[in-house]
């Protein structure tokens, strides 16, 4: 049983003339076995929250704490956070020219496990993971995310989720830009991950659509850099019907 | 006279001692040439060790014979001195219509860092012949060489030159290439070692239809000067050139220079040229000069362009890799490998590709630690 805790988190980015505060006191606790949905309008700071937990250098933490079972996450390097069990499926996965998917996955697996995976079983695992998200096996020889379509990039993130099998997965708008078939494939991947029982998911989304396939235990409405309201799955239904308007007006 | 119209000449008088202010010398630290510009005579030779496939003739010829063969002439002082002082030249002759299945590999090595050595090599690829020729430089020397490559009609040549010198070596090389009518030429330069390397490649065409691809990879370490200059003279219509050079730099005083001059003469209608140079700067204290230069004298062309970019590691790439548990050193190593991989893969000789990747690996270890896993 593990807990990821975000306490009163304040985050800024550097802009031309100084700093711009984006997160203004975020409180959140996610336990293993739970799925939390974070829903909010564009620009509300959802990606900033995800990146800050993962340790992206662009964001400056100006206050608050992030802990994993009481251990300070913010003082860890990016790769240490991953090795502590955090995983971020990115809204815009990055292209890495000249580095093959297969080399990338193997290097990541080796880094996480502290030893290289057994070659024969590993190749099979990679193939299976790709098959499950209907990704052609040829992608293994292609360069990481280079020339991938939006949907292919997202499937590739799910392949990584499957193979690297973290304790805490943050999925940043993995559903955005997917057609319905891809959305189902991606959701199935997330549900397989969840079905292990002790895994935690922080599902960041702009739309309620994906929540038809992935049932959250908790829903947080994210507006203006903080959580504006919290509830159960019924809150998602309410958002579906009413949109973010009332929260945006309150926060403005 | 523009440096895009160099005067090919054997006469030393036509190649005065540079002061360092000349366009073609302005980046080169002349003091570190260790006497090569003075033209000190020397009988010393690099050790020549070659795998010569059947059908290829390798023999010594006099400098006069080399001139009679119609070799390309020197365009700067060190190359003129190499011909004047080099004594006999080595002729690598692939007769017409000979198709080699194995590469011709020549290993040239020096054993004394104080030896001044002059070299003169002529490579002749007969019409409709097909060959891969590799020159590999190792060890230590103060070396200046003129290499002339004459490629016959419809021939197909892959030519690689690897500079894998020890840290104290100095190498000035001029490579003159004449691309025959409808010939296909791919050149590959890799400069990784040495104190100072300056390679000048001059290409001209002997008829329409010639297709040139030039690739290069270099890696400059602390205090190392690596300079690649190329001049592609589109002096014939319907010719093509495509140039891609990539460099890495690390350590204080590492200096790379890439100058890509392309001239499209008035007569050269229907040509196509593109050149690009990219540099990846790994640490502070490095300097990468990159100067693409296109001079167009006719508007009747298919396409012409150039690109040059020098940058640091991409934070987003490193973050993506690290967010998967990969350490920052390992992430950097992967990115550098990826940066060079597309160039290395074009060599087409697996053994040499492996060795070059290993050499890049070795360079990186100085900075970013040993690799975690092998490269696929
Ligand atoms: N580097 C940056 N410079 C300036 N503003 C930024 C930067 N990064 C993010 N922002 C701003 O921060 C706010 C939150 O962005 P983001 O976290 O991406 O929101 P979301 O993911 O909810 O759409 C937006 O207003 C965005 O424009
Ligand atoms: Mg976002």
XYZ file of C-alpha atoms and ligand atoms in Angstrom:
656
model
C 0.000 0.000 0.000
C 1.547 3.257 -1.137
C 0.405 6.863 -1.195
C 1.343 9.744 -3.447
C 0.607 12.956 -1.671
C 0.567 16.470 -3.063
C 0.294 19.168 -0.429
C -0.387 22.841 -1.046
C 1.738 22.743 -4.205
C 2.663 26.064 -5.778
C 4.435 26.084 -9.138
C 5.658 28.840 -11.448
C 7.226 29.032 -14.874
C 9.761 31.576 -16.014
C 8.395 34.028 -18.503
C 10.079 36.942 -20.223
C 9.529 39.411 -17.417
C 9.698 37.308 -14.297
C 7.650 34.373 -13.086
C 4.126 33.287 -13.726
C 2.351 31.305 -11.040
C 0.399 28.385 -12.507
C -0.375 26.062 -9.618
C -1.842 27.848 -6.616
C -2.039 25.353 -3.809
C -2.905 21.864 -5.024
C -3.846 19.190 -2.478
C -4.266 15.610 -3.567
C -3.689 12.117 -2.158
C -3.704 9.048 -4.374
C -3.406 5.575 -2.848
C -2.477 2.406 -4.643
C -5.528 0.691 -6.030
C -7.272 4.010 -6.690
C -8.050 5.831 -9.893
C -8.426 9.588 -9.703
C -9.626 11.666 -12.606
C -8.510 15.250 -12.887
C -10.748 17.219 -15.184
C -10.386 20.793 -16.183
C -10.491 23.295 -19.002
C -7.513 24.065 -21.214
C -4.878 26.130 -19.507
C -6.023 25.302 -15.997
C -2.631 23.786 -15.109
C -3.268 20.051 -15.445
C -0.086 19.366 -17.413
C 1.835 21.607 -15.068
C 0.744 19.404 -12.182
C 1.761 16.252 -14.064
C 5.143 17.647 -15.125
C 5.850 19.033 -11.655
C 5.291 15.635 -10.065
C 7.542 14.044 -12.704
C 10.208 16.727 -12.255
C 10.332 18.627 -15.533
C 13.070 21.289 -15.226
C 10.886 24.002 -16.755
C 8.727 24.265 -13.655
C 9.817 25.887 -10.418
C 8.259 24.650 -7.211
C 7.666 27.723 -5.080
C 5.842 26.037 -2.226
C 4.312 22.858 -0.900
C 5.361 19.230 -1.050
C 5.050 16.022 -3.013
C 5.747 12.781 -1.159
C 5.649 9.109 -1.962
C 4.988 7.145 1.219
C 6.277 10.108 3.139
C 9.500 10.356 1.131
C 10.197 13.716 -0.486
C 9.755 13.396 -4.248
C 10.708 16.967 -5.110
C 14.328 16.469 -4.073
C 14.669 13.453 -6.406
C 16.012 13.673 -9.954
C 13.636 12.856 -12.782
C 15.016 9.344 -13.228
C 14.963 8.690 -9.476
C 11.262 9.503 -9.441
C 10.703 6.982 -12.213
C 12.692 4.380 -10.333
C 10.617 5.156 -7.228
C 7.577 4.021 -9.236
C 6.226 7.125 -10.973
C 5.307 7.128 -14.631
C 4.003 9.961 -16.778
C 2.256 9.282 -20.065
C 2.761 12.608 -21.771
C 0.242 14.727 -23.550
C 2.818 15.377 -26.258
C 5.310 12.492 -26.322
C 8.745 13.596 -27.465
C 10.566 12.470 -30.612
C 14.082 11.152 -30.070
C 15.861 10.980 -33.442
C 18.130 8.028 -34.083
C 17.051 6.075 -30.990
C 14.987 3.001 -31.815
C 11.892 2.139 -29.811
C 13.383 -1.232 -29.014
C 16.623 0.254 -27.706
C 14.694 2.865 -25.741
C 12.393 0.325 -24.094
C 15.234 -2.018 -23.245
C 17.334 0.799 -21.798
C 14.408 2.016 -19.692
C 13.606 -1.483 -18.450
C 17.250 -2.035 -17.564
C 17.431 1.262 -15.710
C 14.283 0.508 -13.713
C 15.187 -3.078 -12.840
C 18.896 -2.539 -12.331
C 19.633 -5.371 -14.744
C 19.036 -6.071 -18.402
C 15.890 -8.070 -19.177
C 16.346 -11.626 -20.462
C 16.592 -11.221 -24.185
C 14.251 -13.977 -25.300
C 11.353 -13.265 -22.963
C 11.812 -9.526 -23.388
C 11.333 -9.560 -27.151
C 8.164 -11.556 -26.643
C 6.946 -9.141 -23.965
C 7.535 -6.175 -26.238
C 5.739 -7.859 -29.123
C 2.793 -8.771 -26.890
C 2.537 -5.252 -25.522
C 2.461 -3.862 -29.048
C -0.070 -6.425 -30.207
C -2.351 -5.503 -27.320
C -2.598 -1.880 -28.440
C -2.752 -2.865 -32.132
C 0.608 -1.314 -32.863
C 2.521 -2.880 -35.709
C 5.614 -4.706 -34.429
C 7.692 -2.783 -36.963
C 7.458 0.199 -34.670
C 10.161 -1.437 -32.534
C 12.749 -0.599 -35.175
C 11.563 2.943 -35.747
C 12.942 5.953 -33.926
C 11.135 6.940 -30.748
C 7.939 8.806 -31.704
C 9.524 10.092 -34.911
C 6.909 10.342 -37.611
C 4.309 8.662 -35.382
C 0.755 9.942 -35.717
C -0.863 11.433 -32.622
C -2.658 8.170 -31.943
C 0.478 6.087 -32.445
C 2.342 8.221 -29.939
C -0.378 7.633 -27.348
C -0.397 3.891 -27.989
C 3.351 3.914 -27.562
C 2.885 5.544 -24.152
C 0.521 2.717 -23.196
C 3.042 0.135 -24.436
C 5.502 1.701 -22.010
C 2.949 1.658 -19.205
C 2.444 -2.039 -19.837
C 6.142 -2.945 -20.022
C 7.532 -0.675 -17.319
C 4.585 -1.345 -15.005
C 5.036 1.520 -12.517
C 3.287 1.898 -9.168
C 1.789 5.284 -10.007
C 0.738 6.229 -13.501
C -0.105 9.791 -14.419
C -1.846 9.906 -17.766
C -1.910 13.400 -19.196
C -4.689 13.644 -21.756
C -3.801 10.265 -23.188
C -7.339 10.305 -24.599
C -7.053 13.599 -26.474
C -7.033 13.337 -30.222
C -7.912 9.653 -30.320
C -10.657 8.197 -32.478
C -13.091 5.881 -30.768
C -11.221 2.662 -31.646
C -7.941 4.014 -30.370
C -9.667 5.329 -27.271
C -10.982 1.834 -26.513
C -7.551 0.276 -27.067
C -5.898 2.813 -24.799
C -8.585 2.423 -22.128
C -8.215 -1.338 -22.188
C -4.505 -0.885 -21.598
C -5.143 1.331 -18.606
C -7.724 -1.103 -17.253
C -5.293 -4.032 -17.593
C -2.805 -1.983 -15.604
C -5.434 -1.199 -12.964
C -6.608 -4.789 -12.728
C -3.364 -5.692 -10.970
C -5.139 -4.243 -7.940
C -2.375 -2.288 -6.266
C -1.676 0.257 -8.975
C -2.643 3.920 -8.787
C -3.792 6.055 -11.698
C -4.072 9.810 -11.997
C -6.083 10.285 -15.146
C -5.904 13.818 -16.484
C -8.486 14.621 -19.091
C -10.323 17.439 -20.732
C -13.264 15.303 -21.816
C -15.649 13.001 -19.967
C -15.618 10.547 -22.888
C -12.796 8.354 -21.570
C -14.571 7.959 -18.204
C -17.117 5.738 -19.939
C -14.315 3.213 -20.366
C -12.267 3.881 -17.265
C -14.303 4.213 -14.085
C -12.615 6.610 -11.660
C -13.003 6.277 -7.926
C -12.635 10.027 -7.441
C -13.085 13.038 -9.673
C -11.353 16.379 -9.111
C -12.326 19.486 -10.999
C -9.221 21.503 -11.778
C -9.597 25.214 -12.489
C -7.208 28.138 -12.284
C -4.316 26.139 -10.901
C -6.135 24.434 -8.070
C -8.786 21.874 -7.328
C -12.182 23.558 -7.367
C -14.362 20.631 -6.444
C -14.064 16.943 -5.619
C -16.440 14.046 -5.676
C -17.149 10.562 -6.969
C -17.916 9.396 -10.523
C -21.223 11.308 -10.396
C -19.245 14.540 -10.595
C -18.039 13.519 -14.043
C -21.622 13.069 -15.149
C -22.487 16.492 -13.842
C -19.541 17.979 -15.782
C -20.702 16.139 -18.882
C -24.067 17.872 -18.586
C -22.984 21.312 -17.394
C -19.402 21.830 -18.527
C -16.804 23.862 -16.634
C -18.627 27.167 -16.937
C -19.710 27.563 -13.373
C -16.233 26.834 -11.979
C -14.485 29.094 -14.451
C -16.815 31.957 -13.531
C -16.215 31.442 -9.831
C -12.442 31.345 -10.194
C -12.290 34.359 -12.524
C 39.238 36.385 -56.576
C 36.447 34.626 -54.692
C 37.424 31.605 -52.646
C 34.709 29.841 -54.611
C 37.045 29.886 -57.592
C 40.264 28.432 -56.194
C 43.205 28.260 -58.569
C 44.255 24.678 -59.059
C 47.994 24.693 -59.549
C 51.136 22.697 -58.844
C 53.121 25.925 -58.584
C 53.990 26.892 -55.022
C 54.186 30.490 -56.166
C 50.426 30.343 -56.719
C 49.919 29.305 -53.113
C 51.688 31.884 -50.964
C 52.315 31.324 -47.293
C 49.021 32.139 -45.548
C 48.896 34.814 -42.887
C 45.729 33.510 -41.277
C 43.604 36.379 -42.541
C 42.651 34.650 -45.791
C 39.067 33.452 -46.038
C 40.168 29.823 -46.363
C 42.619 30.011 -43.463
C 40.818 32.297 -41.051
C 39.629 29.525 -38.735
C 42.809 27.436 -38.711
C 45.356 27.889 -35.911
C 48.407 28.112 -38.183
C 50.866 27.769 -35.293
C 49.666 24.257 -34.669
C 50.460 23.085 -38.212
C 53.973 22.270 -36.969
C 55.984 23.179 -40.010
C 53.673 21.829 -42.711
C 53.348 25.238 -44.357
C 57.154 25.584 -44.609
C 57.360 22.454 -46.667
C 60.179 20.754 -44.837
C 61.322 17.886 -47.086
C 60.928 14.428 -45.649
C 61.250 10.844 -46.796
C 59.106 9.521 -43.988
C 56.002 7.589 -45.007
C 52.915 6.394 -43.268
C 52.833 2.627 -42.949
C 50.609 1.343 -45.735
C 48.673 -1.816 -44.998
C 45.963 -2.696 -47.462
C 43.335 -5.327 -48.154
C 43.329 -5.247 -51.929
C 40.521 -7.151 -53.631
C 41.243 -9.009 -56.837
C 41.052 -6.830 -59.901
C 42.463 -3.734 -58.210
C 45.955 -2.571 -59.084
C 47.939 -0.642 -56.518
C 51.304 0.692 -57.664
C 53.691 3.586 -57.303
C 53.806 6.209 -60.008
C 55.859 9.344 -60.359
C 54.327 12.748 -59.674
C 54.638 13.467 -63.399
C 52.666 10.357 -64.264
C 50.027 11.401 -61.738
C 49.713 14.725 -63.527
C 49.514 12.984 -66.899
C 46.689 10.809 -65.597
C 44.715 13.989 -65.262
C 44.495 14.072 -61.504
C 42.867 17.043 -59.774
C 45.443 19.718 -58.963
C 46.275 21.211 -55.567
C 44.199 24.187 -54.512
C 46.171 25.210 -51.457
C 49.716 25.361 -50.208
C 49.871 22.201 -48.098
C 48.479 20.088 -50.918
C 50.873 21.619 -53.449
C 53.698 20.865 -51.027
C 52.453 17.307 -50.628
C 52.801 16.790 -54.381
C 56.119 18.629 -54.584
C 57.661 16.845 -51.607
C 55.817 13.572 -51.711
C 58.081 11.814 -54.207
C 56.273 8.966 -55.875
C 52.508 8.791 -55.607
C 50.438 5.704 -54.972
C 47.937 4.858 -57.675
C 44.880 2.844 -56.733
C 43.466 1.695 -60.015
C 40.104 0.020 -60.450
C 39.932 -0.830 -64.148
C 36.884 -0.131 -66.254
C 33.893 -2.398 -65.704
C 35.444 -4.029 -62.674
C 32.827 -4.567 -59.999
C 34.326 -5.152 -56.582
C 32.318 -7.123 -54.078
C 34.752 -6.510 -51.207
C 35.870 -3.069 -50.023
C 39.434 -1.957 -50.631
C 40.679 -0.981 -47.197
C 43.918 0.927 -46.721
C 45.221 1.385 -43.181
C 47.673 4.254 -42.945
C 49.521 4.664 -39.706
C 52.209 6.898 -38.284
C 54.503 5.981 -35.451
C 56.266 9.224 -34.624
C 54.453 12.395 -33.567
C 57.409 14.488 -34.830
C 57.614 12.964 -38.309
C 56.625 15.304 -41.108
C 55.069 13.139 -43.787
C 53.944 14.066 -47.291
C 51.412 11.902 -49.041
C 50.177 11.740 -52.612
C 47.466 9.309 -53.618
C 45.575 8.922 -56.860
C 42.415 6.840 -57.023
C 41.170 6.016 -60.488
C 37.832 4.353 -60.951
C 37.360 3.236 -64.546
C 34.171 3.678 -66.506
C 31.280 1.542 -65.250
C 33.414 0.164 -62.456
C 32.000 -0.214 -58.959
C 34.125 0.027 -55.832
C 34.273 0.840 -52.150
C 37.545 2.394 -51.012
C 38.385 3.105 -47.377
C 41.366 5.028 -46.027
C 41.841 4.676 -42.336
C 44.352 6.860 -40.481
C 45.830 5.787 -37.170
C 48.725 6.622 -34.890
C 50.753 9.817 -34.817
C 52.275 11.993 -37.513
C 52.429 15.479 -38.963
C 50.815 14.585 -42.227
C 49.820 16.495 -45.318
C 48.327 14.628 -48.227
C 46.809 15.230 -51.591
C 44.341 12.653 -52.746
C 42.942 12.816 -56.219
C 39.934 10.755 -57.120
C 38.952 10.446 -60.737
C 35.699 8.639 -61.296
C 34.907 7.458 -64.805
C 31.645 7.537 -66.722
C 28.819 5.620 -65.124
C 31.076 4.385 -62.336
C 29.936 3.899 -58.786
C 32.281 4.768 -55.933
C 31.886 4.723 -52.163
C 34.878 6.465 -50.624
C 35.497 6.676 -46.895
C 38.246 8.405 -44.981
C 38.508 7.800 -41.268
C 40.676 10.012 -39.111
C 41.227 7.967 -35.976
C 44.538 9.542 -35.008
C 46.197 9.747 -31.628
C 45.747 13.026 -29.776
C 49.031 14.537 -31.003
C 48.573 14.048 -34.751
C 48.231 16.835 -37.320
C 46.528 16.029 -40.593
C 45.980 18.350 -43.519
C 44.221 16.616 -46.362
C 43.013 17.758 -49.717
C 40.709 15.429 -51.541
C 39.913 16.361 -55.125
C 37.119 14.432 -56.760
C 36.109 14.502 -60.380
C 32.730 12.901 -60.904
C 32.342 11.394 -64.350
C 29.284 11.589 -66.543
C 26.411 9.677 -64.892
C 28.737 8.476 -62.143
C 27.528 7.992 -58.597
C 29.867 8.945 -55.795
C 29.294 8.705 -52.066
C 31.967 10.029 -49.758
C 32.175 9.593 -46.065
C 34.505 11.477 -43.715
C 34.878 10.668 -40.036
C 37.237 12.737 -37.898
C 37.526 11.700 -34.288
C 41.141 11.893 -33.204
C 44.155 14.147 -33.627
C 45.240 17.533 -32.363
C 44.402 19.313 -35.606
C 42.587 17.946 -38.605
C 41.783 20.004 -41.654
C 40.249 18.232 -44.593
C 39.402 20.065 -47.782
C 37.221 18.273 -50.287
C 36.857 19.727 -53.768
C 34.385 18.218 -56.174
C 33.864 18.930 -59.841
C 31.932 17.155 -62.528
C 33.212 15.809 -65.811
C 29.844 15.650 -67.522
C 26.133 15.761 -66.859
C 24.312 13.220 -64.719
C 26.862 12.959 -61.926
C 25.346 12.283 -58.520
C 27.333 13.101 -55.388
C 26.503 12.360 -51.794
C 28.897 13.588 -49.121
C 28.544 12.578 -45.521
C 30.645 13.487 -42.556
C 30.887 12.957 -38.843
C 33.301 14.600 -36.477
C 33.802 14.822 -32.769
C 36.026 17.510 -31.291
C 37.375 17.075 -27.774
C 39.048 19.558 -25.453
C 41.677 21.644 -27.307
C 41.101 19.740 -30.548
C 40.649 21.545 -33.874
C 38.678 19.727 -36.528
C 37.979 21.512 -39.756
C 36.066 20.249 -42.754
C 35.813 22.372 -45.835
C 34.128 21.335 -48.969
C 33.670 22.946 -52.304
C 31.199 21.464 -54.727
C 31.571 23.030 -58.125
C 28.469 22.423 -60.212
C 30.299 23.034 -63.436
C 28.091 20.719 -65.494
C 24.341 20.675 -66.068
C 22.013 18.075 -64.532
C 24.336 17.153 -61.717
C 23.374 16.529 -58.102
C 24.971 17.008 -54.737
C 23.708 16.220 -51.294
C 25.880 16.990 -48.286
C 25.222 16.064 -44.664
C 27.798 16.678 -41.941
C 27.219 16.229 -38.248
C 29.542 17.169 -35.433
C 29.768 16.781 -31.696
C 31.868 18.933 -29.402
C 32.916 18.545 -25.804
C 35.535 19.987 -23.505
C 37.321 23.284 -23.129
C 38.742 24.649 -26.350
C 37.130 22.065 -28.614
C 36.762 23.779 -31.970
C 35.044 22.512 -35.071
C 34.799 24.257 -38.392
C 32.551 23.308 -41.235
C 32.532 25.345 -44.392
C 30.341 24.151 -47.210
C 30.807 26.083 -50.434
C 28.599 25.251 -53.369
C 28.928 27.022 -56.677
C 26.308 26.674 -59.380
C 27.858 27.914 -62.577
C 25.936 29.537 -65.362
C 26.180 26.440 -67.505
C 24.902 24.186 -64.683
C 21.220 24.188 -65.541
C 18.911 21.602 -64.038
C 21.113 20.826 -61.077
C 20.025 19.940 -57.582
C 22.003 20.607 -54.433
C 21.336 20.499 -50.749
C 23.796 20.754 -47.893
C 23.360 20.620 -44.194
C 25.559 20.795 -41.130
C 24.414 20.142 -37.593
C 26.448 20.409 -34.433
C 25.676 19.170 -30.975
C 27.522 21.030 -28.236
C 27.858 18.828 -25.174
C 29.693 21.088 -22.733
C 30.654 24.685 -22.133
C 33.822 26.082 -23.630
C 33.382 24.673 -27.154
C 33.144 26.529 -30.400
C 31.434 25.303 -33.551
C 31.774 27.417 -36.679
C 29.396 26.473 -39.432
C 29.351 28.346 -42.712
C 27.191 27.129 -45.567
C 27.645 29.140 -48.703
C 25.706 28.903 -51.926
C 26.598 30.930 -54.998
C 24.110 30.673 -57.814
C 24.910 31.932 -61.295
C 21.906 30.450 -63.070
C 18.234 30.469 -62.203
C 17.472 27.355 -64.211
C 17.894 24.824 -61.452
C 15.745 22.095 -59.922
C 16.570 22.970 -56.365
C 19.215 24.393 -54.093
C 19.333 24.855 -50.385
C 21.336 24.680 -47.244
C 20.824 24.437 -43.530
C 23.031 24.818 -40.528
C 22.196 24.383 -36.882
C 24.256 24.275 -33.739
C 22.593 23.456 -30.496
C 22.747 21.943 -27.098
C 20.933 18.912 -25.808
C 17.198 19.158 -26.160
C 15.793 19.316 -22.620
C 12.533 17.738 -23.723
C 14.321 14.695 -25.139
C 16.403 14.264 -22.011
C 13.342 14.691 -19.786
C 11.388 12.114 -21.762
C 14.164 9.540 -21.451
C 14.814 10.272 -17.781
C 11.130 10.076 -16.945
C 11.468 6.402 -17.906
C 14.137 5.843 -15.283
C 17.111 6.374 -17.581
C 19.872 8.306 -15.813
C 20.861 11.680 -17.155
C 24.262 10.372 -18.363
C 22.677 7.479 -20.146
C 20.025 9.731 -21.655
C 22.728 12.009 -23.055
C 24.569 9.030 -24.451
C 21.433 7.812 -26.195
C 20.721 11.214 -27.679
C 24.272 11.604 -29.016
C 24.179 8.132 -30.497
C 20.866 8.944 -32.084
C 22.263 12.187 -33.436
C 25.069 10.407 -35.295
C 23.224 7.186 -36.078
C 21.702 8.235 -39.389
C 25.106 9.286 -40.709
C 26.890 6.166 -39.519
C 24.242 3.918 -41.040
C 24.939 5.346 -44.469
C 28.458 3.925 -44.609
C 27.138 0.523 -45.576
C 30.157 -1.393 -44.266
C 28.933 -3.007 -41.036
C 32.391 -3.545 -39.601
C 33.282 0.120 -40.014
C 29.899 1.274 -38.725
C 30.473 -0.759 -35.571
C 33.976 0.607 -35.102
C 32.843 4.195 -35.552
C 29.989 3.793 -33.092
C 32.471 2.307 -30.652
C 34.801 5.267 -31.218
C 31.957 7.713 -30.547
C 31.188 5.675 -27.451
C 34.749 6.057 -26.259
C 34.621 9.823 -26.757
C 31.440 10.011 -24.732
C 32.780 7.979 -21.863
C 35.198 10.793 -21.131
C 32.229 12.984 -20.414
C 29.140 11.056 -19.603
C 30.206 7.740 -18.157
C 30.152 4.201 -19.442
C 27.192 2.781 -21.333
C 24.472 0.870 -19.577
C 23.433 -1.394 -22.431
C 24.562 -1.937 -25.971
C 23.095 -0.099 -28.897
C 20.600 -1.879 -31.087
N 6.599 27.940 -20.378
C 5.480 28.638 -20.167
N 5.486 29.972 -20.285
C 4.372 30.686 -20.072
N 3.197 30.153 -19.738
C 3.126 28.823 -19.614
C 4.253 27.984 -19.821
N 3.879 26.708 -19.634
C 2.572 26.754 -19.320
N 2.128 28.008 -19.302
C 0.763 28.473 -18.997
O 0.340 27.837 -17.841
C -1.035 27.579 -17.899
C -1.288 26.111 -17.630
O -0.782 25.328 -18.663
P -0.955 23.744 -18.680
O -0.442 23.193 -17.404
O -0.368 23.243 -19.908
O -2.545 23.611 -18.715
P -3.469 22.400 -19.150
O -2.650 21.180 -19.219
O -4.522 22.349 -18.085
O -4.077 22.776 -20.461
C -1.481 28.032 -19.274
O -2.061 29.309 -19.147
C -0.222 28.086 -20.046
O -0.313 29.036 -21.072
Mg -2.264 19.856 -20.745
